[in-house]
PDB file of C-alpha atoms in Angstrom:
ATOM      1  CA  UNK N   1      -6.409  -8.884  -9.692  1.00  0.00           C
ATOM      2  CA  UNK N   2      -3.180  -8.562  -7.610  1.00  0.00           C
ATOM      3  CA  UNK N   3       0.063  -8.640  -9.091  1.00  0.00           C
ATOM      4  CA  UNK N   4       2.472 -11.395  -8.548  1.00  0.00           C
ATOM      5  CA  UNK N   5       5.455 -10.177  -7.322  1.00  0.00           C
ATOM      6  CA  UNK N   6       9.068 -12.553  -7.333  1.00  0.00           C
ATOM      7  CA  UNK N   7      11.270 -13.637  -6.067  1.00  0.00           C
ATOM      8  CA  UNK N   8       9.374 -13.718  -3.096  1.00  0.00           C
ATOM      9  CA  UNK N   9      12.466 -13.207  -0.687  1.00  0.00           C
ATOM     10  CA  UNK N  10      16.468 -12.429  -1.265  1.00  0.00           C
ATOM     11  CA  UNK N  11      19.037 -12.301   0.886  1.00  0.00           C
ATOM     12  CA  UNK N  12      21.960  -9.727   0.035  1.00  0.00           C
ATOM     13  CA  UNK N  13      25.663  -9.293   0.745  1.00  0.00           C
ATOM     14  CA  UNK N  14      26.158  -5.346   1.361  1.00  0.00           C
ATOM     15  CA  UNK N  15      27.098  -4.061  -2.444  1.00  0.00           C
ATOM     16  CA  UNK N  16      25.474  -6.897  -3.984  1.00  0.00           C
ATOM     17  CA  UNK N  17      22.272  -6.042  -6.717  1.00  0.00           C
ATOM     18  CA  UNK N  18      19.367  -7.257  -6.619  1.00  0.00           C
ATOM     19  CA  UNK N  19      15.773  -6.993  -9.175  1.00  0.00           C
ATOM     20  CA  UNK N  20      12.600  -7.446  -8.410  1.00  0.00           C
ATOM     21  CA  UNK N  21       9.648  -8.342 -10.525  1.00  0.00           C
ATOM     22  CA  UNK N  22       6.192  -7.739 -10.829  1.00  0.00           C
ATOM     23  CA  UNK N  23       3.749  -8.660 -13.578  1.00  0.00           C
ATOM     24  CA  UNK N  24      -0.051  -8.253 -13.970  1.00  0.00           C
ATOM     25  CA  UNK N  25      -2.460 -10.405 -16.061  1.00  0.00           C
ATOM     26  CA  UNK N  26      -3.917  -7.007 -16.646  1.00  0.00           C
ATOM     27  CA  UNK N  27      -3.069  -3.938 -19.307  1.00  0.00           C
ATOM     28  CA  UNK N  28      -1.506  -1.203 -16.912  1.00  0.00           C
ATOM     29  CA  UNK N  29      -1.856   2.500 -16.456  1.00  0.00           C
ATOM     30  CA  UNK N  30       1.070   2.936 -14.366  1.00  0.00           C
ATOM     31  CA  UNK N  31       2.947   0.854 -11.328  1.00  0.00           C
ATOM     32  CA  UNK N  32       4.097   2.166  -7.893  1.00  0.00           C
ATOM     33  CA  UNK N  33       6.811   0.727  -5.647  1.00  0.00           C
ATOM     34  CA  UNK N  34       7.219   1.209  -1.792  1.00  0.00           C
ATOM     35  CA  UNK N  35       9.569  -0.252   0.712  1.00  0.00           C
ATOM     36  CA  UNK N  36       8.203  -1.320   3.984  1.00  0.00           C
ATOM     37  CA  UNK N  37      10.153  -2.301   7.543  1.00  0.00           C
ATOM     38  CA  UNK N  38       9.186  -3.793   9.884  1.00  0.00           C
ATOM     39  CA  UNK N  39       6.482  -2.432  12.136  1.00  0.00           C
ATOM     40  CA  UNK N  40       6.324   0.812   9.996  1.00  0.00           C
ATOM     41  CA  UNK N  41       4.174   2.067   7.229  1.00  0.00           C
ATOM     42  CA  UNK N  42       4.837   1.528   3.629  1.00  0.00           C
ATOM     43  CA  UNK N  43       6.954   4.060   2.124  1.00  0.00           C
ATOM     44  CA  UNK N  44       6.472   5.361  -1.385  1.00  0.00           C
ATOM     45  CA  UNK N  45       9.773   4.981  -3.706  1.00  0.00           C
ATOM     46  CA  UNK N  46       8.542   6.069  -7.411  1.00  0.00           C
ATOM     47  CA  UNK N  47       5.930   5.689  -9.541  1.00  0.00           C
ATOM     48  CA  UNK N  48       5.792   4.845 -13.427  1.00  0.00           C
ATOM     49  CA  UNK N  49       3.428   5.481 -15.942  1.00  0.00           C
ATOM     50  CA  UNK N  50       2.546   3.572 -19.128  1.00  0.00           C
ATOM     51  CA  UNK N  51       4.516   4.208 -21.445  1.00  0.00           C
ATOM     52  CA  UNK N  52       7.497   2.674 -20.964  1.00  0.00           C
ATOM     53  CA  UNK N  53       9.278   4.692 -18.778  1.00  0.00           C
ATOM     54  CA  UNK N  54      12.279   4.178 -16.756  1.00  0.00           C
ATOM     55  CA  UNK N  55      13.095   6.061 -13.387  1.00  0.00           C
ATOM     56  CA  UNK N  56      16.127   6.205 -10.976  1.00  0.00           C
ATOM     57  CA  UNK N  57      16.221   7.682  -7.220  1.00  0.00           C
ATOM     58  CA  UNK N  58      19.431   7.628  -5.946  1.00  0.00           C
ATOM     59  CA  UNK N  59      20.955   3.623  -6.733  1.00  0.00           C
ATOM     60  CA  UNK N  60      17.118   2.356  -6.798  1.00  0.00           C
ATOM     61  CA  UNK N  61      15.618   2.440 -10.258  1.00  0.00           C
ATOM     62  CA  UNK N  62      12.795   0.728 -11.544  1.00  0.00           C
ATOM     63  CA  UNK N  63      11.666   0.039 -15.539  1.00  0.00           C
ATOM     64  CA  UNK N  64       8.203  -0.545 -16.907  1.00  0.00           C
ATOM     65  CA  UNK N  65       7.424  -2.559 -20.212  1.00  0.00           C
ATOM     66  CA  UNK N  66       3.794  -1.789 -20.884  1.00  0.00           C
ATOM     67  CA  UNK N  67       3.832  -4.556 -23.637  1.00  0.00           C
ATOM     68  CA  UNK N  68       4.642  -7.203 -21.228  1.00  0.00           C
ATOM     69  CA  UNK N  69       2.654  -5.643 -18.330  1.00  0.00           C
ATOM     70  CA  UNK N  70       5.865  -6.146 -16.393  1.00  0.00           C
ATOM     71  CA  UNK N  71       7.955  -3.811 -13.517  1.00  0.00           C
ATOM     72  CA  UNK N  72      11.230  -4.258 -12.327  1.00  0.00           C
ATOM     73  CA  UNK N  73      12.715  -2.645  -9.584  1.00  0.00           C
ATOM     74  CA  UNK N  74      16.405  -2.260  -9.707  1.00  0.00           C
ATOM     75  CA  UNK N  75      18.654  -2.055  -6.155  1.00  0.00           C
ATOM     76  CA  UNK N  76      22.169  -1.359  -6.475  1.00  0.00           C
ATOM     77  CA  UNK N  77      25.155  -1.209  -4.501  1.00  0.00           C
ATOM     78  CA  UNK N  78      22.909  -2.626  -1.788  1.00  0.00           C
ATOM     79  CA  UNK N  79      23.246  -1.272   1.496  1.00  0.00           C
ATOM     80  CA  UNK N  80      21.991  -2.436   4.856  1.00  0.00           C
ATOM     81  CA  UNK N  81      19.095   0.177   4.935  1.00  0.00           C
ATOM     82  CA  UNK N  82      17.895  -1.807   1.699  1.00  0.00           C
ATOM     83  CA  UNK N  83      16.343  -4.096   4.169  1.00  0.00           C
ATOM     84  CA  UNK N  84      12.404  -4.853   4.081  1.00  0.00           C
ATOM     85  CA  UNK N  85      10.061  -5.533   2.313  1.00  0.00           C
ATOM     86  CA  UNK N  86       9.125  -3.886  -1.104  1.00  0.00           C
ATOM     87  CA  UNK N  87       5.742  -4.235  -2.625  1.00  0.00           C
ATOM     88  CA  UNK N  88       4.534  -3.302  -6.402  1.00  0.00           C
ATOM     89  CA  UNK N  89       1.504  -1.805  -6.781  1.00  0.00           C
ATOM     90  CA  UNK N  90      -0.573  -1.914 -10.011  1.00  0.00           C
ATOM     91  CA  UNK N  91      -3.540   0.418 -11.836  1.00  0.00           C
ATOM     92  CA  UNK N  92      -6.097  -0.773 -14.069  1.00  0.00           C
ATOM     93  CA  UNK N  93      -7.699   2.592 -14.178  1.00  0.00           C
ATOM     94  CA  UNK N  94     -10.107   3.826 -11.941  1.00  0.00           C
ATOM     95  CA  UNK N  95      -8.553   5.353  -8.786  1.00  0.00           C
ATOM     96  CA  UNK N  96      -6.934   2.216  -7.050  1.00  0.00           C
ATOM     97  CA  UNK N  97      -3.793   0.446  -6.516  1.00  0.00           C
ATOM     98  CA  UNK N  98      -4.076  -3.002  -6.283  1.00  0.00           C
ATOM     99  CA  UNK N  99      -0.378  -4.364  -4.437  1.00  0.00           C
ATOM    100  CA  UNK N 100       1.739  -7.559  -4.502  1.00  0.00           C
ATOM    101  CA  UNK N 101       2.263  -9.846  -1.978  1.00  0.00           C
ATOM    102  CA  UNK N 102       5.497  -8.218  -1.438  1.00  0.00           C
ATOM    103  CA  UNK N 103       9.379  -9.469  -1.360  1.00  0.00           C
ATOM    104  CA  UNK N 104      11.527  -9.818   1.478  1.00  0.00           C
ATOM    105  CA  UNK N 105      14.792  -8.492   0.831  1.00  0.00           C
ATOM    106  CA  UNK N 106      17.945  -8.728   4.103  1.00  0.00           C
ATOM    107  CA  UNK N 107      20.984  -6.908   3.236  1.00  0.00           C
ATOM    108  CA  UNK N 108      23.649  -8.869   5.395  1.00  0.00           C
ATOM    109  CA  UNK N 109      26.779  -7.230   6.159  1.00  0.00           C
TER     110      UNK N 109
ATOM    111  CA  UNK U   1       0.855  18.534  12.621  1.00  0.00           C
ATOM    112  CA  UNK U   2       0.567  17.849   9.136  1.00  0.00           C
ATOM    113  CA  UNK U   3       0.129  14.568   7.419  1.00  0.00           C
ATOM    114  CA  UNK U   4      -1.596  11.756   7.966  1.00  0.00           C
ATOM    115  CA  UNK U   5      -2.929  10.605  11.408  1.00  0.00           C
ATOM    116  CA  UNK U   6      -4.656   7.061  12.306  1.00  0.00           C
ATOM    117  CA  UNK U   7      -5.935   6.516  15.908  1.00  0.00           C
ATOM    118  CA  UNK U   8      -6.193   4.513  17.554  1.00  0.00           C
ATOM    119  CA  UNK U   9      -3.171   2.788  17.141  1.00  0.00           C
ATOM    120  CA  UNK U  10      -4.124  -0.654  18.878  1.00  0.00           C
ATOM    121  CA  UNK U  11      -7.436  -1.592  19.360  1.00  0.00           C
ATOM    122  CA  UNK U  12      -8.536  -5.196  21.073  1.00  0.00           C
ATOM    123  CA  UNK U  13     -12.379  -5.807  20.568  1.00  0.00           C
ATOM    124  CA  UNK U  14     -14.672  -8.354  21.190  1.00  0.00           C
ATOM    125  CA  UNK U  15     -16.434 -10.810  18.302  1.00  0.00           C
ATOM    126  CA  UNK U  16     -19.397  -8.366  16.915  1.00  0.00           C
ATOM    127  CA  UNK U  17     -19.139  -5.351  18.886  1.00  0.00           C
ATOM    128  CA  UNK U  18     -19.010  -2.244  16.197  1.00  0.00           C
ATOM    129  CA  UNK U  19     -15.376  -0.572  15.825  1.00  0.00           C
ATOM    130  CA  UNK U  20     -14.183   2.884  14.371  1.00  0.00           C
ATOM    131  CA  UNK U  21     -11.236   3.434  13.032  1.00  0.00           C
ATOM    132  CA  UNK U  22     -10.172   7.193  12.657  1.00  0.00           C
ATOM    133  CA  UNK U  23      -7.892   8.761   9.606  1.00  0.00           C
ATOM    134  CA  UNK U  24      -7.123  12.222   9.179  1.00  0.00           C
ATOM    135  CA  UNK U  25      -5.127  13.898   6.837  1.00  0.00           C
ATOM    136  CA  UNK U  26      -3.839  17.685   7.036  1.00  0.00           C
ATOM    137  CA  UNK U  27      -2.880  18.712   3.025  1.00  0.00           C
ATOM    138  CA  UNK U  28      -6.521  18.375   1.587  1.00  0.00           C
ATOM    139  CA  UNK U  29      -6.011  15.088  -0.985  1.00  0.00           C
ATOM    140  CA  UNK U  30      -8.210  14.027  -2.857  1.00  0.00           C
ATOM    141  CA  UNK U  31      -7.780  10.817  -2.909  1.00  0.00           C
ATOM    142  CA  UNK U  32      -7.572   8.518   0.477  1.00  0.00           C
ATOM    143  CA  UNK U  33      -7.784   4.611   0.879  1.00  0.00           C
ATOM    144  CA  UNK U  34      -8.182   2.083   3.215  1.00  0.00           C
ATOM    145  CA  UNK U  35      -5.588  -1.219   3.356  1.00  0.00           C
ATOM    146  CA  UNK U  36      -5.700  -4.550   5.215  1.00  0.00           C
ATOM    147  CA  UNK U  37      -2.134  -5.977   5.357  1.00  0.00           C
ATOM    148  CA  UNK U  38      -2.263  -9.354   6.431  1.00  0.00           C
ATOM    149  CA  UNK U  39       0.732 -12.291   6.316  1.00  0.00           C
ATOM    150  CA  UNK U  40       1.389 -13.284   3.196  1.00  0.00           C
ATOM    151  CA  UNK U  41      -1.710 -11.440   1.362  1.00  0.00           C
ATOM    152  CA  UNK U  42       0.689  -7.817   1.177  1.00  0.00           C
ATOM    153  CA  UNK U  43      -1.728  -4.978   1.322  1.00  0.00           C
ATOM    154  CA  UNK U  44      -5.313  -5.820   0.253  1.00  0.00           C
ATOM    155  CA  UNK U  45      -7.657  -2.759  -0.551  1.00  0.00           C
ATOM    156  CA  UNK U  46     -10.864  -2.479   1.542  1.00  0.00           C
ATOM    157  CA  UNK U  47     -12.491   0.505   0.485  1.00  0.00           C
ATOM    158  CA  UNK U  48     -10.623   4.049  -1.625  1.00  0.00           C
ATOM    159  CA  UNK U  49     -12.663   7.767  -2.174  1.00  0.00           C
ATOM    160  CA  UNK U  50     -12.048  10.005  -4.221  1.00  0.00           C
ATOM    161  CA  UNK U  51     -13.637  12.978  -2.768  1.00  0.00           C
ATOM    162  CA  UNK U  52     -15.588  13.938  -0.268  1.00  0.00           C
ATOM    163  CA  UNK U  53     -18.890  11.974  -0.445  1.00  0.00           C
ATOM    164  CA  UNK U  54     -17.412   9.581  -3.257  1.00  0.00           C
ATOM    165  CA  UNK U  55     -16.071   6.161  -2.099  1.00  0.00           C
ATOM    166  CA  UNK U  56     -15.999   2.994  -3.523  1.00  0.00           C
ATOM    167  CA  UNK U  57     -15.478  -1.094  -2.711  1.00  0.00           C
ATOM    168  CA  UNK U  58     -11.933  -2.271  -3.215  1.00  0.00           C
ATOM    169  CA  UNK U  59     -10.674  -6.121  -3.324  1.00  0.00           C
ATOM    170  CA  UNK U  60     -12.421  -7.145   0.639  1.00  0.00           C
ATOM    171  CA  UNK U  61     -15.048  -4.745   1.539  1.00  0.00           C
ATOM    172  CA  UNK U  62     -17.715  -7.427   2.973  1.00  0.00           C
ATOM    173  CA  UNK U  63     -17.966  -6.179   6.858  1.00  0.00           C
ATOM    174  CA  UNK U  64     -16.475  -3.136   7.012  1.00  0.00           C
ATOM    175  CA  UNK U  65     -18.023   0.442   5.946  1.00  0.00           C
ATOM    176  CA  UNK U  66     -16.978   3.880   4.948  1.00  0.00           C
ATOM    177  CA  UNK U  67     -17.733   7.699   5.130  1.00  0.00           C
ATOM    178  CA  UNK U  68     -16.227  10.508   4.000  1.00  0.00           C
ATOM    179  CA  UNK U  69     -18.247  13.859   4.659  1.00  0.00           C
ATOM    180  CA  UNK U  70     -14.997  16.267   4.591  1.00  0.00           C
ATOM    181  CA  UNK U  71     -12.027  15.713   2.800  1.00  0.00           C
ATOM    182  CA  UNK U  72      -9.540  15.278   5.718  1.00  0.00           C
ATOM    183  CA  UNK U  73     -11.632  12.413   7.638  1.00  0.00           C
ATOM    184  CA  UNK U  74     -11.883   9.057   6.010  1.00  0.00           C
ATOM    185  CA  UNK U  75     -13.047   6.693   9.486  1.00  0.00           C
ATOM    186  CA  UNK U  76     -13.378   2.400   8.595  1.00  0.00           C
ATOM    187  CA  UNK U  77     -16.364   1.231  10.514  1.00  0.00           C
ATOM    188  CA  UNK U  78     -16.340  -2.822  11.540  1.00  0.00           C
ATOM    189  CA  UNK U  79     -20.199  -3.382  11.644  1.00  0.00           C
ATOM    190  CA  UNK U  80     -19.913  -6.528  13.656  1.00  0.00           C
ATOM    191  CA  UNK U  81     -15.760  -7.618  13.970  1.00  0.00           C
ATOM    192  CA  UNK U  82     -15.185 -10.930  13.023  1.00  0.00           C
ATOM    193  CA  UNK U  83     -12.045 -12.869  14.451  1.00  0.00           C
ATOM    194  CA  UNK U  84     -11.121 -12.765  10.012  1.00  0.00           C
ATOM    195  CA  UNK U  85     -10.528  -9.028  10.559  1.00  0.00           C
ATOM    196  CA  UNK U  86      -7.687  -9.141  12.998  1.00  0.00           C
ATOM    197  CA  UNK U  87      -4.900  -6.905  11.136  1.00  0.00           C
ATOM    198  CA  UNK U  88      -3.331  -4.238  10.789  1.00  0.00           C
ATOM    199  CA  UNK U  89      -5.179  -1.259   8.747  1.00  0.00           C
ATOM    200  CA  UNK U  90      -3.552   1.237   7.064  1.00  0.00           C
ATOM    201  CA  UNK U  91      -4.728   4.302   5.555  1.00  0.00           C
ATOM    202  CA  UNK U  92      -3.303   6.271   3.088  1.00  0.00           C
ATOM    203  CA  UNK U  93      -4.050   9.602   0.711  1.00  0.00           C
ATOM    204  CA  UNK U  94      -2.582  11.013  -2.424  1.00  0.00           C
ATOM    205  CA  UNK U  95      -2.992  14.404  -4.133  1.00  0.00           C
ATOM    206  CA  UNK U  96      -2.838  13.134  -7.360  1.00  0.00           C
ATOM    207  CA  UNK U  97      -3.912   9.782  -8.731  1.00  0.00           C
ATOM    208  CA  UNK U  98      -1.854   9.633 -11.582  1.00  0.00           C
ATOM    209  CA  UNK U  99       1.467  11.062 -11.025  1.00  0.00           C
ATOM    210  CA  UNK U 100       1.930  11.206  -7.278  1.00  0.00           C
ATOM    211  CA  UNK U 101       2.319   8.159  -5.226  1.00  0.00           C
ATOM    212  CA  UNK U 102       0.289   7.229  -1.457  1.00  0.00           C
ATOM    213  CA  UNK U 103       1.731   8.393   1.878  1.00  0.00           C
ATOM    214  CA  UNK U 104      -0.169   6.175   4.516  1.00  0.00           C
ATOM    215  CA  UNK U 105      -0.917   6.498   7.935  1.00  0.00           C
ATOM    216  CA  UNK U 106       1.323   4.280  10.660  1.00  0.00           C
ATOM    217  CA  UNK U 107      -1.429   2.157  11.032  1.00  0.00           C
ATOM    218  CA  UNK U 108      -4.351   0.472  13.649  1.00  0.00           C
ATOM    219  CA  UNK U 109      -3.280  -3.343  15.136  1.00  0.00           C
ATOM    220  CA  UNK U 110      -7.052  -4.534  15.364  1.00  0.00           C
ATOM    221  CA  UNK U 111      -7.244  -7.641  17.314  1.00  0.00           C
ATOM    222  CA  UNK U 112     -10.615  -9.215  17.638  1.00  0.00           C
ATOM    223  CA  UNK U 113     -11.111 -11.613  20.519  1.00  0.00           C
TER     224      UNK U 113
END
């Protein structure tokens, strides 16, 4: 079942933060997150695993509440390469990700 | 070079003619995957292996087919294109299903006329 992903677009000042969410009906084994621009391929950002982990990569970080069955994707200090689309992806077990519709996020200067 | 490598990368086809579409990837993963990213549905799985000879249906696999007889190759087969499968396909592998995340491919336009 795919995750539902919100808000489903934002529109950013440069140095402005911004969260994203993504939730699943499901229990979780871990979630991924990628960035996408336009016309190119997705592009892997970090991956969590259950257990409640948080990670960071450079001023992007992202949480995971297993309880919940909830991500969050952290962006701060925005910058104009922040721009795209990012889309959660979610593991039941088994070996597949199963992704979001995605959110549109535009960093304006 | 290494990585990953789709071809072709546009493809126009007519309503039920048969249609390949190639991936090849150069560090030996495991696992590979095929996605349908369409407006508004994100990235919808069609078919994922997890070795050679192993795949398995993902969330839309009605009309297409898979094969995967040596670890680098993982080619999408449209039996009969439908105008519904106009969209861009992306592939994608990983070395490690847990831990590591997917690199994919830059992806196929299909268009089916």
């Amino acid at each position: 079942q795919q995750p539902v992903q919100s808000p489903q677009a934002v529109i950013l000042r440069e140095g402005e933060d911004a969260v994203i969410n993504c939730s699943s009906s499901k229990a979780l084994y871990s979630v991924h997150w990628y960035r996408q621009k336009h016309g190119e391929a997705p592009v892997f950002l970090m991956i969590l695993l259950k257990g409640g982990e948080q990670k960071g990569h450079d001023k992007i970080s992202a949480s995971f509440n297993e309880k919940k069955q909830q991500s969050s994707l952290y962006l701060t200090a925005s910058q104009l390469s922040y721009s795209g689309t990012y889309f959660c992806g979610t593991e039941t077990g088994g070996f597949k990700t199963i992704f979001g519709a995605g959110t549109r996020l535009f960093v304006k200067a | 070079d290494a990585g990953i490598t789709q071809s072709p990368r546009y493809k126009i086809t007519e309503t039920g003619r048969q249609v390949t579409l190639m991936c090849h990837q150069t560090w030996s993963h495991s696992y590979m995957f095929w996605y349908r990213q369409d407006l508004g549905h994100g990235l919808r799985l069609i078919y994922y292996s997890a070795a050679a000879d192993i795949t398995d249906k993902g969330e839309v696999p009605d009309g297409y087919v898979v094969s995967r007889s040596k670890t680098e190759n993982f080619p999408l087969t449209l039996e009969s294109a439908t105008r519904s499968q106009t969209s861009v396909y992306f592939c994608a592998s990983s070395e490690d299903r847990v831990r590591a995340g997917y690199t994919f491919g830059s992806g196929t336009r299909l268009t089916v006329v």
